[in-house]
C-alpha angles and dihedrals in degrees: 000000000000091000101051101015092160100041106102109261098178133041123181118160103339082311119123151202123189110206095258089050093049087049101042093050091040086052085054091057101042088054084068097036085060085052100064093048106263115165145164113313085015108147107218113192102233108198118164149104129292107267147080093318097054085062092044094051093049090054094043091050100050079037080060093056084245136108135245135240115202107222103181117208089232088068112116110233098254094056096046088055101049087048088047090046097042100047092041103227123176101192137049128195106208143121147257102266091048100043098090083070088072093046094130106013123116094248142112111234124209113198113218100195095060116088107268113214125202138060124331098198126125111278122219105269119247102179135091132198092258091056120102116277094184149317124245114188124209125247092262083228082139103036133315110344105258118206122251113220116218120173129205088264093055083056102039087047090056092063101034088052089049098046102094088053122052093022091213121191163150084298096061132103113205132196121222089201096156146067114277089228086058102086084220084081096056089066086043098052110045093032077069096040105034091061106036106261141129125274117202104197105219111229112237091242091054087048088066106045120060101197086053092049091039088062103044085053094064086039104052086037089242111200104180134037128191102197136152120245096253092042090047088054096056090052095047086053084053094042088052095048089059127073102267104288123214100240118182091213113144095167141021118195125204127224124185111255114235 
């Protein structure tokens, strides 16, 4: 963020941010975060829309020292409790059209679409690389969903591991195509931010339609793209059925389908 402050880090719907204005936002966030107590290995329910503020609240909350847990707004209500209640967490980002969900349960909601007054300065960083990053449940499809565990190394290591081969950078335009409780975002999203890139966030809708994605890909000048082998070959039916486009993709990445 320091090197290219003013180069745009975030896309949703024609809608920007450069790097110094998602820091300065996610800061923002954090500050309060600190003031309710969040700390390293401090699970923080994340449930919201698709858009600028789900990438703002990921960043607040690491900013924090804390970790994140991805609540997506598809979960049905009991599994959302149980997964409140089994990973103990104290404090959910959301919004005002999602709120009513945590009417009952033991948490504290912040909402992300009400001003937020206060500094928006770094904070001093709490966090090491041995402290939690965030937790993924499982679907549950073989008992209850369990909570997978990933640090900031394991995280740090994908990308170091992956660097000689794929050669991201400041260049690259990134998709964030899936779920963010879908550990495929979390690819998505920091090969765009670590090295200095643009992340376009995918509306659902778009997710779901491969023309319309198709076509945000040549638009926003998309270079790599993370899919999963049944979602890429609905694109690539989309993509046959249209006159040649001129894409700007270096690279696909594959990701095992559940």
């Amino acid at each position: 963020m320091e090197r290219t402050p003013a180069a745009v880090a975030l896309v949703y719907e024609g809608e920007g941010l450069s790097y110094r204005e998602l820091n300065a936002r996610a800061n923002a966030l954090a500050h309060r975060l600190r003031e309710l107590g969040v700390k390293p290995d401090q699970l923080v329910g994340l449930r919201v829309e698709r858009g600028i503020e789900m990438v703002v609240a990921i960043l607040a909350i690491l900013k924090s020292g804390g970790a994140y847990l991805p609540l997506d707004p598809v979960y049905p209500q009991e599994r959302m409790a149980f997964m409140l209640e089994d990973a103990r967490v104290g404090v959910v980002l959301t919004q005002k059209a999602l709120v009513g969900d945590l009417e009952g349960l033991a948490v504290t909601p912040v909402l992300l679409d009400e001003p937020l007054a206060g500094a928006d300065t770094n904070l001093p960083t709490l966090a090491t690389a041995d402290n939690l990053a965030y937790v993924i449940y499982t679907s549950g499809s073989t008992g209850k969903p369990k909570g997978a565990q990933i640090t900031h190394y394991n995280v740090t290591r994908l990308m170091e591991a992956t660097e000689g081969w794929y050669r991201f950078n400041g260049e690259d335009v990134w998709t964030l195509f899936h779920s963010y409780a879908f550990d495929f975002s979390v690819w998505e999203l920091w090969g765009a931010l670590f090295y200095g890139g643009r992340v376009v966030v995918v509306p659902y809708w778009v997710s779901r339609s491969p023309q319309e994605f198709r076509e945000l890909l040549i638009r926003e000048g998309v270079t790599v793209l993370n899919q999963t082998p049944s979602a890429f070959r609905q694109l690539v039916q989309a993509d046959l059925a249209q006159p040649p486009a001129p894409y700007a993709l270096r690279t696909v990445i594959f990701g095992g389908d559940e």
